[in-house]
Short mmCIF file of C-alpha atoms in Angstrom, two decimals:
data_model
loop_
_atom_site.label_atom_id
_atom_site.label_comp_id
_atom_site.label_asym_id
_atom_site.label_seq_id
_atom_site.Cartn_x
_atom_site.Cartn_y
_atom_site.Cartn_z
CA UNK R 16 -14.81 5.79 -11.54
CA UNK R 17 -13.20 2.73 -13.17
CA UNK R 18 -11.18 0.19 -11.22
CA UNK R 19 -7.55 1.35 -11.01
CA UNK R 20 -4.36 0.19 -9.34
CA UNK R 21 -3.97 2.08 -6.07
CA UNK R 22 -0.77 0.52 -4.72
CA UNK R 23 1.36 -2.58 -4.97
CA UNK R 24 3.17 -3.84 -1.91
CA UNK R 25 5.23 -6.83 -0.92
CA UNK R 26 2.25 -9.14 -0.38
CA UNK R 27 -0.77 -7.40 -1.89
CA UNK R 28 -2.11 -5.31 -4.72
CA UNK R 29 -4.62 -2.62 -3.80
CA UNK R 30 -7.14 -1.59 -6.45
CA UNK R 31 -9.30 1.49 -6.07
CA UNK R 32 -13.01 0.69 -6.47
CA UNK R 33 -15.02 3.86 -6.92
CA UNK R 34 -14.51 6.78 -4.54
CA UNK R 35 -14.86 4.99 -1.20
CA UNK R 36 -13.67 1.40 -1.58
CA UNK R 37 -10.59 -0.66 -2.37
CA UNK R 38 -10.06 -4.29 -3.40
CA UNK R 39 -7.04 -5.97 -1.85
CA UNK R 40 -5.62 -9.00 -3.61
CA UNK R 41 -2.82 -11.08 -2.10
CA UNK R 42 -0.37 -11.93 -4.83
CA UNK R 43 3.11 -12.78 -3.56
CA UNK R 44 3.40 -14.86 -0.41
CA UNK R 45 1.14 -17.52 1.05
CA UNK R 46 1.30 -15.78 4.44
CA UNK R 47 -0.61 -12.86 2.91
CA UNK R 48 -3.76 -15.02 2.85
CA UNK R 49 -3.69 -15.66 6.60
CA UNK R 50 -2.97 -12.00 7.36
CA UNK R 51 -5.85 -10.88 5.17
CA UNK R 52 -8.24 -13.24 7.01
CA UNK R 53 -7.04 -11.93 10.39
CA UNK R 54 -7.56 -8.35 9.26
CA UNK R 55 -11.07 -9.21 8.10
CA UNK R 56 -11.82 -10.63 11.55
CA UNK R 57 -10.22 -7.90 13.70
CA UNK R 58 -10.17 -4.54 11.91
CA UNK R 59 -13.92 -3.83 12.15
CA UNK R 60 -13.75 -3.87 15.96
CA UNK R 61 -10.33 -2.17 16.21
CA UNK R 62 -10.93 0.71 13.78
CA UNK R 63 -13.30 2.74 16.01
CA UNK R 64 -10.89 2.43 18.95
CA UNK R 65 -7.79 3.80 17.22
CA UNK R 66 -6.91 7.48 16.64
CA UNK R 67 -6.08 7.01 12.95
CA UNK R 68 -8.13 5.91 9.97
CA UNK R 69 -7.90 2.24 8.99
CA UNK R 70 -9.23 0.39 5.96
CA UNK R 71 -12.34 -1.32 7.34
CA UNK R 72 -13.29 -4.63 5.70
CA UNK R 73 -16.65 -4.60 3.91
CA UNK R 74 -16.67 -7.96 2.13
CA UNK R 75 -14.53 -11.09 2.00
CA UNK R 76 -14.06 -12.67 -1.42
CA UNK R 77 -13.76 -16.44 -1.57
CA UNK R 78 -11.17 -18.27 -3.69
CA UNK R 79 -12.34 -19.36 -7.15
CA UNK R 80 -10.77 -20.95 -10.21
CA UNK R 81 -10.05 -17.49 -11.66
CA UNK R 82 -8.44 -16.19 -8.45
CA UNK R 83 -7.60 -19.08 -6.09
CA UNK R 84 -6.98 -16.98 -2.97
CA UNK R 85 -9.17 -15.04 -0.55
CA UNK R 86 -9.46 -11.30 -1.20
CA UNK R 87 -11.12 -8.39 0.54
CA UNK R 88 -13.07 -5.21 -0.16
CA UNK R 89 -12.26 -2.43 2.31
CA UNK R 90 -12.95 1.24 2.77
CA UNK R 91 -10.49 3.52 0.98
CA UNK R 92 -8.22 5.55 3.26
CA UNK R 93 -6.84 8.59 1.40
CA UNK R 94 -3.25 9.64 1.92
CA UNK R 95 0.29 8.50 1.34
CA UNK R 96 1.27 4.94 2.33
CA UNK R 97 3.45 5.00 5.43
CA UNK R 98 6.36 3.33 3.66
CA UNK R 99 6.47 6.20 1.13
CA UNK R 100 6.19 9.10 3.56
CA UNK R 101 9.11 10.59 5.49
CA UNK R 102 9.30 9.41 9.08
CA UNK R 103 9.09 12.91 10.54
CA UNK R 104 6.34 11.98 12.99
CA UNK R 105 7.34 8.41 13.82
CA UNK R 106 7.51 9.11 17.56
CA UNK R 107 4.00 10.61 17.52
CA UNK R 108 2.64 7.63 15.61
CA UNK R 109 4.32 5.15 17.93
CA UNK R 110 3.00 6.98 20.98
CA UNK R 111 -0.54 6.93 19.64
CA UNK R 112 -0.40 3.20 19.08
#
């Protein structure tokens, strides 16, 4: 499966990498870099403890001349992004968290 744009948000672009992975590239705000590094540090230990699937970091990409910001490879979580789905189960989601 070729690399393809999975989603584009406020701070990041998410590219689908094969069937099971995604590449997340910060592109808008500088704060996205710090958030990405925090997620890389914390999500691997949080993911098994939560009742919902999370993108689990697999690799951290270092800044280079071609892309001067950190980036991350994560597992792909199928489904609809929360900001695009109706909030019909918001209370359930909040209770689970």
